[in-house]
Amino acid sequence: MTVDGRVTLVPLGREFYLRPTLAVAADLVGKVLVHRAPRGVTSGMIVEVEAYVGERDPACHASAGPTARNLPMYGEPGHAYVYLNYGVHALFNIVTEAAGCPAAVLVRALAPLEGLALMRRRRARYRGASRMPDEALCRGPGNLARAMGITLKHNRIDLCGSPLSVEDRGFSPGPLVWSRRIGISAGAEKMWRCSVAGHRSVSAGR
DNA sequence: CGTTCGATGCACT
DNA sequence: GTGCATCGAACGT
């Protein structure tokens, strides 16, 4: 926020992402993911993330070394890594750490801020989207991508200067909790999921 | 309320 | 051919 109360529209810079992944994950909670698409602007405060850190993390896609799919994780921090999961859902990650050190933060849930009607329209293929509560529109990584209009075309996009960005609007999200990552088997013991305690938009473990 | 299960595309073996 | 960093409809309780 600026002195006169206007919201700054400057996306987070490269240096924000060029840090240890767990620190970036914690600091992403409370920031605002924004997509300025042709159909309209959608945004939401990040309330739930998971860290996937390096080739030694068995749950990380880079655990078997570089492949065609996970290459974005080896690239420059601050870029998107989007992949298709279960043949149905695009999952949105933000590359972290440093070039050559494969790591990323999976964004799992947002508290919707702008463009709620558009989010609802994008999710309308699912039955009941019209009576779904606002806080459920971006709850869960697959739902979030669909509501925000994030697709595989956004893979490798630079979040520092593109229609897709993360901004600091000065929100204080409240107390954070670290817990187990969801939907994995190997590496499930690591407490690398960070969320806002008790927030209604968090996908699980509220 | 709870649990189970099918959909669906593609990277990887 | 196998197995997903998921979701929600369709059951059962």
PDB file of C-alpha atoms (C1' of nucleotides) in Angstrom:
ATOM      1  CA  MET A   1       0.000   0.000   0.000  1.00  0.00           C
ATOM      2  CA  THR A   2       1.258   3.475  -0.818  1.00  0.00           C
ATOM      3  CA  VAL A   3       1.089   6.467   1.559  1.00  0.00           C
ATOM      4  CA  ASP A   4      -2.100   7.803   0.000  1.00  0.00           C
ATOM      5  CA  GLY A   5      -3.793   4.448   0.349  1.00  0.00           C
ATOM      6  CA  ARG A   6      -3.629   3.270  -3.269  1.00  0.00           C
ATOM      7  CA  VAL A   7      -2.851  -0.374  -3.875  1.00  0.00           C
ATOM      8  CA  THR A   8       0.493  -0.961  -5.535  1.00  0.00           C
ATOM      9  CA  LEU A   9       0.354  -2.990  -8.737  1.00  0.00           C
ATOM     10  CA  VAL A  10       4.028  -3.898  -8.761  1.00  0.00           C
ATOM     11  CA  PRO A  11       4.547  -7.668  -8.870  1.00  0.00           C
ATOM     12  CA  LEU A  12       7.029  -9.302  -6.522  1.00  0.00           C
ATOM     13  CA  GLY A  13      10.534  -9.105  -7.995  1.00  0.00           C
ATOM     14  CA  ARG A  14      12.941 -11.875  -8.888  1.00  0.00           C
ATOM     15  CA  GLU A  15      14.773 -11.605  -5.547  1.00  0.00           C
ATOM     16  CA  PHE A  16      11.639 -12.711  -3.684  1.00  0.00           C
ATOM     17  CA  TYR A  17      11.743 -16.126  -5.374  1.00  0.00           C
ATOM     18  CA  LEU A  18      15.554 -16.456  -5.308  1.00  0.00           C
ATOM     19  CA  ARG A  19      15.558 -17.750  -1.722  1.00  0.00           C
ATOM     20  CA  PRO A  20      15.191 -21.053   0.136  1.00  0.00           C
ATOM     21  CA  THR A  21      11.884 -22.633  -0.896  1.00  0.00           C
ATOM     22  CA  LEU A  22      10.434 -22.975   2.609  1.00  0.00           C
ATOM     23  CA  ALA A  23      10.981 -19.255   3.232  1.00  0.00           C
ATOM     24  CA  VAL A  24       9.370 -18.353  -0.095  1.00  0.00           C
ATOM     25  CA  ALA A  25       6.446 -20.679   0.681  1.00  0.00           C
ATOM     26  CA  ALA A  26       5.765 -19.038   4.037  1.00  0.00           C
ATOM     27  CA  ASP A  27       6.094 -15.532   2.569  1.00  0.00           C
ATOM     28  CA  LEU A  28       3.759 -16.325  -0.339  1.00  0.00           C
ATOM     29  CA  VAL A  29       0.904 -16.882   2.105  1.00  0.00           C
ATOM     30  CA  GLY A  30      -0.873 -13.528   2.377  1.00  0.00           C
ATOM     31  CA  LYS A  31       0.335 -12.327  -1.044  1.00  0.00           C
ATOM     32  CA  VAL A  32      -2.114 -11.893  -3.922  1.00  0.00           C
ATOM     33  CA  LEU A  33      -2.133 -13.978  -7.091  1.00  0.00           C
ATOM     34  CA  VAL A  34      -3.480 -11.923 -10.009  1.00  0.00           C
ATOM     35  CA  HIS A  35      -4.431 -12.967 -13.530  1.00  0.00           C
ATOM     36  CA  ARG A  36      -5.178 -10.136 -15.964  1.00  0.00           C
ATOM     37  CA  ALA A  37      -6.810 -12.198 -18.706  1.00  0.00           C
ATOM     38  CA  PRO A  38      -8.682 -10.992 -21.797  1.00  0.00           C
ATOM     39  CA  ARG A  39     -11.920 -12.137 -20.162  1.00  0.00           C
ATOM     40  CA  GLY A  40     -11.221 -10.057 -17.052  1.00  0.00           C
ATOM     41  CA  VAL A  41      -9.158  -9.779 -13.901  1.00  0.00           C
ATOM     42  CA  THR A  42      -9.274 -12.430 -11.203  1.00  0.00           C
ATOM     43  CA  SER A  43      -7.264 -12.390  -7.990  1.00  0.00           C
ATOM     44  CA  GLY A  44      -7.093 -13.923  -4.554  1.00  0.00           C
ATOM     45  CA  MET A  45      -4.980 -13.966  -1.416  1.00  0.00           C
ATOM     46  CA  ILE A  46      -2.831 -17.082  -1.152  1.00  0.00           C
ATOM     47  CA  VAL A  47      -3.871 -19.068   1.939  1.00  0.00           C
ATOM     48  CA  GLU A  48      -2.323 -22.511   1.319  1.00  0.00           C
ATOM     49  CA  VAL A  49       0.911 -23.682  -0.344  1.00  0.00           C
ATOM     50  CA  GLU A  50       3.218 -26.692  -0.427  1.00  0.00           C
ATOM     51  CA  ALA A  51       7.000 -26.777  -0.911  1.00  0.00           C
ATOM     52  CA  TYR A  52       8.716 -29.291  -3.204  1.00  0.00           C
ATOM     53  CA  VAL A  53      12.430 -29.033  -2.690  1.00  0.00           C
ATOM     54  CA  GLY A  54      15.138 -30.540  -4.850  1.00  0.00           C
ATOM     55  CA  GLU A  55      16.115 -33.944  -6.190  1.00  0.00           C
ATOM     56  CA  ARG A  56      16.396 -35.343  -2.632  1.00  0.00           C
ATOM     57  CA  ASP A  57      12.692 -34.722  -1.964  1.00  0.00           C
ATOM     58  CA  PRO A  58      10.966 -37.954  -3.094  1.00  0.00           C
ATOM     59  CA  ALA A  59       7.677 -36.133  -3.687  1.00  0.00           C
ATOM     60  CA  CYS A  60       9.293 -33.531  -5.941  1.00  0.00           C
ATOM     61  CA  HIS A  61       8.980 -34.090  -9.682  1.00  0.00           C
ATOM     62  CA  ALA A  62      12.731 -33.521  -9.913  1.00  0.00           C
ATOM     63  CA  SER A  63      13.474 -36.526  -7.680  1.00  0.00           C
ATOM     64  CA  ALA A  64      14.548 -38.577 -10.715  1.00  0.00           C
ATOM     65  CA  GLY A  65      16.620 -35.799 -12.255  1.00  0.00           C
ATOM     66  CA  PRO A  66      15.744 -33.483 -15.131  1.00  0.00           C
ATOM     67  CA  THR A  67      13.049 -34.600 -17.587  1.00  0.00           C
ATOM     68  CA  ALA A  68      11.018 -32.934 -20.292  1.00  0.00           C
ATOM     69  CA  ARG A  69       8.197 -32.260 -17.864  1.00  0.00           C
ATOM     70  CA  ASN A  70      10.083 -30.916 -14.850  1.00  0.00           C
ATOM     71  CA  LEU A  71      12.567 -28.746 -16.764  1.00  0.00           C
ATOM     72  CA  PRO A  72      10.917 -25.476 -15.676  1.00  0.00           C
ATOM     73  CA  MET A  73      11.849 -26.330 -12.071  1.00  0.00           C
ATOM     74  CA  TYR A  74      15.515 -26.211 -13.075  1.00  0.00           C
ATOM     75  CA  GLY A  75      15.092 -22.794 -14.645  1.00  0.00           C
ATOM     76  CA  GLU A  76      14.952 -19.271 -13.319  1.00  0.00           C
ATOM     77  CA  PRO A  77      12.967 -18.679 -10.100  1.00  0.00           C
ATOM     78  CA  GLY A  78       9.841 -16.579 -10.464  1.00  0.00           C
ATOM     79  CA  HIS A  79       8.568 -18.565 -13.436  1.00  0.00           C
ATOM     80  CA  ALA A  80       5.514 -20.812 -13.457  1.00  0.00           C
ATOM     81  CA  TYR A  81       5.632 -24.596 -13.563  1.00  0.00           C
ATOM     82  CA  VAL A  82       2.200 -25.858 -14.632  1.00  0.00           C
ATOM     83  CA  TYR A  83       1.502 -29.505 -15.315  1.00  0.00           C
ATOM     84  CA  LEU A  84      -1.498 -31.748 -15.878  1.00  0.00           C
ATOM     85  CA  ASN A  85      -2.437 -34.104 -13.092  1.00  0.00           C
ATOM     86  CA  TYR A  86      -4.828 -37.063 -13.272  1.00  0.00           C
ATOM     87  CA  GLY A  87      -5.476 -36.055 -16.863  1.00  0.00           C
ATOM     88  CA  VAL A  88      -7.912 -33.449 -15.612  1.00  0.00           C
ATOM     89  CA  HIS A  89      -6.363 -30.728 -13.479  1.00  0.00           C
ATOM     90  CA  ALA A  90      -3.717 -28.103 -14.186  1.00  0.00           C
ATOM     91  CA  LEU A  91      -1.577 -27.590 -11.079  1.00  0.00           C
ATOM     92  CA  PHE A  92       0.143 -24.235 -10.658  1.00  0.00           C
ATOM     93  CA  ASN A  93       3.610 -24.013  -9.114  1.00  0.00           C
ATOM     94  CA  ILE A  94       6.063 -21.155  -8.674  1.00  0.00           C
ATOM     95  CA  VAL A  95       9.760 -21.922  -9.272  1.00  0.00           C
ATOM     96  CA  THR A  96      12.021 -21.027  -6.334  1.00  0.00           C
ATOM     97  CA  GLU A  97      15.530 -21.400  -4.898  1.00  0.00           C
ATOM     98  CA  ALA A  98      18.053 -20.757  -7.713  1.00  0.00           C
ATOM     99  CA  ALA A  99      18.596 -21.692 -11.357  1.00  0.00           C
ATOM    100  CA  GLY A 100      19.871 -25.268 -11.460  1.00  0.00           C
ATOM    101  CA  CYS A 101      18.339 -26.097  -8.053  1.00  0.00           C
ATOM    102  CA  PRO A 102      14.989 -27.687  -8.927  1.00  0.00           C
ATOM    103  CA  ALA A 103      12.337 -26.533  -6.441  1.00  0.00           C
ATOM    104  CA  ALA A 104       8.879 -24.995  -6.483  1.00  0.00           C
ATOM    105  CA  VAL A 105       5.904 -23.975  -4.399  1.00  0.00           C
ATOM    106  CA  LEU A 106       2.514 -25.473  -5.270  1.00  0.00           C
ATOM    107  CA  VAL A 107      -0.250 -22.925  -4.732  1.00  0.00           C
ATOM    108  CA  ARG A 108      -3.185 -24.874  -3.294  1.00  0.00           C
ATOM    109  CA  ALA A 109      -5.821 -22.319  -2.280  1.00  0.00           C
ATOM    110  CA  LEU A 110      -6.798 -18.645  -2.499  1.00  0.00           C
ATOM    111  CA  ALA A 111      -9.260 -16.433  -0.692  1.00  0.00           C
ATOM    112  CA  PRO A 112     -10.987 -14.858  -3.733  1.00  0.00           C
ATOM    113  CA  LEU A 113     -10.710 -11.042  -4.018  1.00  0.00           C
ATOM    114  CA  GLU A 114     -11.596  -9.844  -7.542  1.00  0.00           C
ATOM    115  CA  GLY A 115     -13.499 -11.355 -10.465  1.00  0.00           C
ATOM    116  CA  LEU A 116     -15.656 -13.752  -8.452  1.00  0.00           C
ATOM    117  CA  ALA A 117     -18.319 -13.834 -11.164  1.00  0.00           C
ATOM    118  CA  LEU A 118     -15.703 -14.817 -13.748  1.00  0.00           C
ATOM    119  CA  MET A 119     -14.325 -17.498 -11.424  1.00  0.00           C
ATOM    120  CA  ARG A 120     -17.824 -18.880 -11.076  1.00  0.00           C
ATOM    121  CA  ARG A 121     -18.312 -18.890 -14.860  1.00  0.00           C
ATOM    122  CA  ARG A 122     -15.005 -20.697 -15.410  1.00  0.00           C
ATOM    123  CA  ARG A 123     -16.045 -23.371 -12.928  1.00  0.00           C
ATOM    124  CA  ALA A 124     -19.574 -23.584 -14.288  1.00  0.00           C
ATOM    125  CA  ARG A 125     -18.935 -26.898 -16.058  1.00  0.00           C
ATOM    126  CA  TYR A 126     -19.217 -28.410 -12.616  1.00  0.00           C
ATOM    127  CA  ARG A 127     -22.710 -28.813 -11.257  1.00  0.00           C
ATOM    128  CA  GLY A 128     -23.535 -26.545  -8.349  1.00  0.00           C
ATOM    129  CA  ALA A 129     -20.906 -23.914  -9.143  1.00  0.00           C
ATOM    130  CA  SER A 130     -23.527 -21.184  -8.959  1.00  0.00           C
ATOM    131  CA  ARG A 131     -24.533 -21.906  -5.375  1.00  0.00           C
ATOM    132  CA  MET A 132     -21.026 -22.746  -4.236  1.00  0.00           C
ATOM    133  CA  PRO A 133     -19.853 -20.397  -1.433  1.00  0.00           C
ATOM    134  CA  ASP A 134     -17.276 -17.766  -2.459  1.00  0.00           C
ATOM    135  CA  GLU A 135     -14.588 -19.220  -0.222  1.00  0.00           C
ATOM    136  CA  ALA A 136     -14.721 -22.550  -2.115  1.00  0.00           C
ATOM    137  CA  LEU A 137     -14.099 -21.079  -5.589  1.00  0.00           C
ATOM    138  CA  CYS A 138     -10.283 -21.425  -5.330  1.00  0.00           C
ATOM    139  CA  ARG A 139     -10.104 -24.172  -2.699  1.00  0.00           C
ATOM    140  CA  GLY A 140      -7.775 -26.921  -3.905  1.00  0.00           C
ATOM    141  CA  PRO A 141      -5.048 -26.701  -6.574  1.00  0.00           C
ATOM    142  CA  GLY A 142      -7.190 -27.980  -9.460  1.00  0.00           C
ATOM    143  CA  ASN A 143     -10.095 -25.720  -8.575  1.00  0.00           C
ATOM    144  CA  LEU A 144      -7.764 -22.740  -8.179  1.00  0.00           C
ATOM    145  CA  ALA A 145      -6.259 -23.160 -11.642  1.00  0.00           C
ATOM    146  CA  ARG A 146      -9.665 -23.491 -13.257  1.00  0.00           C
ATOM    147  CA  ALA A 147     -11.171 -20.496 -11.442  1.00  0.00           C
ATOM    148  CA  MET A 148      -8.117 -18.334 -12.206  1.00  0.00           C
ATOM    149  CA  GLY A 149      -8.005 -19.358 -15.877  1.00  0.00           C
ATOM    150  CA  ILE A 150      -4.567 -20.933 -15.474  1.00  0.00           C
ATOM    151  CA  THR A 151      -3.861 -23.634 -18.063  1.00  0.00           C
ATOM    152  CA  LEU A 152      -0.885 -25.560 -19.435  1.00  0.00           C
ATOM    153  CA  LYS A 153      -0.264 -22.587 -21.719  1.00  0.00           C
ATOM    154  CA  HIS A 154       0.995 -20.732 -18.646  1.00  0.00           C
ATOM    155  CA  ASN A 155       3.789 -23.246 -18.111  1.00  0.00           C
ATOM    156  CA  ARG A 156       7.170 -21.418 -18.010  1.00  0.00           C
ATOM    157  CA  ILE A 157       5.556 -17.968 -17.951  1.00  0.00           C
ATOM    158  CA  ASP A 158       7.503 -15.281 -16.052  1.00  0.00           C
ATOM    159  CA  LEU A 159       5.531 -14.062 -13.030  1.00  0.00           C
ATOM    160  CA  CYS A 160       7.729 -10.959 -12.893  1.00  0.00           C
ATOM    161  CA  GLY A 161       6.167  -9.133 -15.827  1.00  0.00           C
ATOM    162  CA  SER A 162       3.292 -11.004 -17.455  1.00  0.00           C
ATOM    163  CA  PRO A 163      -0.520 -11.141 -17.140  1.00  0.00           C
ATOM    164  CA  LEU A 164       0.034 -13.602 -14.303  1.00  0.00           C
ATOM    165  CA  SER A 165       1.757 -12.187 -11.226  1.00  0.00           C
ATOM    166  CA  VAL A 166       1.990 -12.157  -7.448  1.00  0.00           C
ATOM    167  CA  GLU A 167       1.601  -8.845  -5.606  1.00  0.00           C
ATOM    168  CA  ASP A 168       2.068  -7.643  -2.053  1.00  0.00           C
ATOM    169  CA  ARG A 169      -1.024  -5.712  -0.993  1.00  0.00           C
ATOM    170  CA  GLY A 170      -0.055  -5.518   2.643  1.00  0.00           C
ATOM    171  CA  PHE A 171      -2.434  -8.159   3.952  1.00  0.00           C
ATOM    172  CA  SER A 172      -1.744  -9.840   7.282  1.00  0.00           C
ATOM    173  CA  PRO A 173      -3.148 -13.325   6.763  1.00  0.00           C
ATOM    174  CA  GLY A 174      -3.051 -14.379  10.425  1.00  0.00           C
ATOM    175  CA  PRO A 175      -1.203 -17.252  12.122  1.00  0.00           C
ATOM    176  CA  LEU A 176       0.399 -19.834   9.807  1.00  0.00           C
ATOM    177  CA  VAL A 177       0.441 -23.609  10.330  1.00  0.00           C
ATOM    178  CA  TRP A 178       2.875 -26.173   8.906  1.00  0.00           C
ATOM    179  CA  SER A 179       1.471 -29.641   8.201  1.00  0.00           C
ATOM    180  CA  ARG A 180       1.918 -32.708   5.986  1.00  0.00           C
ATOM    181  CA  ARG A 181       1.657 -32.351   2.233  1.00  0.00           C
ATOM    182  CA  ILE A 182      -1.520 -33.738   0.714  1.00  0.00           C
ATOM    183  CA  GLY A 183      -2.010 -36.486  -1.857  1.00  0.00           C
ATOM    184  CA  ILE A 184       1.507 -37.939  -1.862  1.00  0.00           C
ATOM    185  CA  SER A 185       2.995 -41.132  -0.436  1.00  0.00           C
ATOM    186  CA  ALA A 186       6.783 -40.741  -0.557  1.00  0.00           C
ATOM    187  CA  GLY A 187       8.021 -37.876   1.575  1.00  0.00           C
ATOM    188  CA  ALA A 188       4.659 -37.526   3.287  1.00  0.00           C
ATOM    189  CA  GLU A 189       6.303 -37.065   6.681  1.00  0.00           C
ATOM    190  CA  LYS A 190       7.784 -33.681   5.790  1.00  0.00           C
ATOM    191  CA  MET A 191       5.809 -30.752   7.216  1.00  0.00           C
ATOM    192  CA  TRP A 192       6.094 -28.662   4.087  1.00  0.00           C
ATOM    193  CA  ARG A 193       2.505 -27.494   3.684  1.00  0.00           C
ATOM    194  CA  CYS A 194       1.896 -23.976   4.950  1.00  0.00           C
ATOM    195  CA  SER A 195      -1.557 -22.495   5.417  1.00  0.00           C
ATOM    196  CA  VAL A 196      -3.470 -19.825   7.289  1.00  0.00           C
ATOM    197  CA  ALA A 197      -4.752 -21.423  10.496  1.00  0.00           C
ATOM    198  CA  GLY A 198      -8.469 -22.119  10.308  1.00  0.00           C
ATOM    199  CA  HIS A 199      -9.059 -20.186   7.082  1.00  0.00           C
ATOM    200  CA  ARG A 200     -12.256 -21.194   5.304  1.00  0.00           C
ATOM    201  CA  SER A 201     -10.604 -21.326   1.870  1.00  0.00           C
ATOM    202  CA  VAL A 202      -7.954 -23.874   2.901  1.00  0.00           C
ATOM    203  CA  SER A 203      -8.503 -27.208   1.151  1.00  0.00           C
ATOM    204  CA  ALA A 204      -7.986 -29.597   4.083  1.00  0.00           C
ATOM    205  CA  GLY A 205      -7.040 -29.776   7.717  1.00  0.00           C
ATOM    206  CA  ARG A 206      -9.063 -26.791   8.830  1.00  0.00           C
TER     207      ARG A 206
ATOM    208  C1'  DC B   1     -22.099 -36.995   8.208  1.00  0.00           C
ATOM    209  C1'  DG B   2     -18.534 -40.672   5.993  1.00  0.00           C
ATOM    210  C1'  DT B   3     -16.082 -43.464   2.259  1.00  0.00           C
ATOM    211  C1'  DT B   4     -15.427 -45.190  -2.402  1.00  0.00           C
ATOM    212  C1'  DC B   5     -14.552 -44.783  -7.105  1.00  0.00           C
ATOM    213  C1'  DG B   6     -14.404 -43.235 -12.070  1.00  0.00           C
ATOM    214  C1'  DA B   7     -12.804 -39.661 -15.182  1.00  0.00           C
ATOM    215  C1'  DT B   8      -8.984 -38.429 -18.022  1.00  0.00           C
ATOM    216  C1'  DG B   9      -4.111 -37.052 -20.480  1.00  0.00           C
ATOM    217  C1'  DC B  10       0.351 -37.577 -20.489  1.00  0.00           C
ATOM    218  C1'  DA B  11       5.141 -38.282 -18.674  1.00  0.00           C
ATOM    219  C1'  DC B  12       7.828 -41.820 -17.540  1.00  0.00           C
ATOM    220  C1'  DT B  13       9.453 -46.895 -17.401  1.00  0.00           C
TER     221       DT B  13
ATOM    222  C1'  DG C   1       1.440 -50.274 -19.552  1.00  0.00           C
ATOM    223  C1'  DT C   2       1.462 -47.715 -15.034  1.00  0.00           C
ATOM    224  C1'  DG C   3       0.678 -44.117 -11.950  1.00  0.00           C
ATOM    225  C1'  DC C   4      -0.207 -39.817 -10.629  1.00  0.00           C
ATOM    226  C1'  DA C   5       1.100 -32.981  -5.928  1.00  0.00           C
ATOM    227  C1'  DT C   6      -7.430 -34.124  -7.794  1.00  0.00           C
ATOM    228  C1'  DC C   7     -12.322 -33.642  -7.784  1.00  0.00           C
ATOM    229  C1'  DG C   8     -17.032 -34.533  -7.021  1.00  0.00           C
ATOM    230  C1'  DA C   9     -20.898 -37.803  -7.818  1.00  0.00           C
ATOM    231  C1'  DA C  10     -22.702 -41.631  -5.816  1.00  0.00           C
ATOM    232  C1'  DC C  11     -23.395 -44.208  -2.636  1.00  0.00           C
ATOM    233  C1'  DG C  12     -23.519 -46.008   2.721  1.00  0.00           C
ATOM    234  C1'  DT C  13     -24.366 -44.764   7.764  1.00  0.00           C
TER     235       DT C  13
END
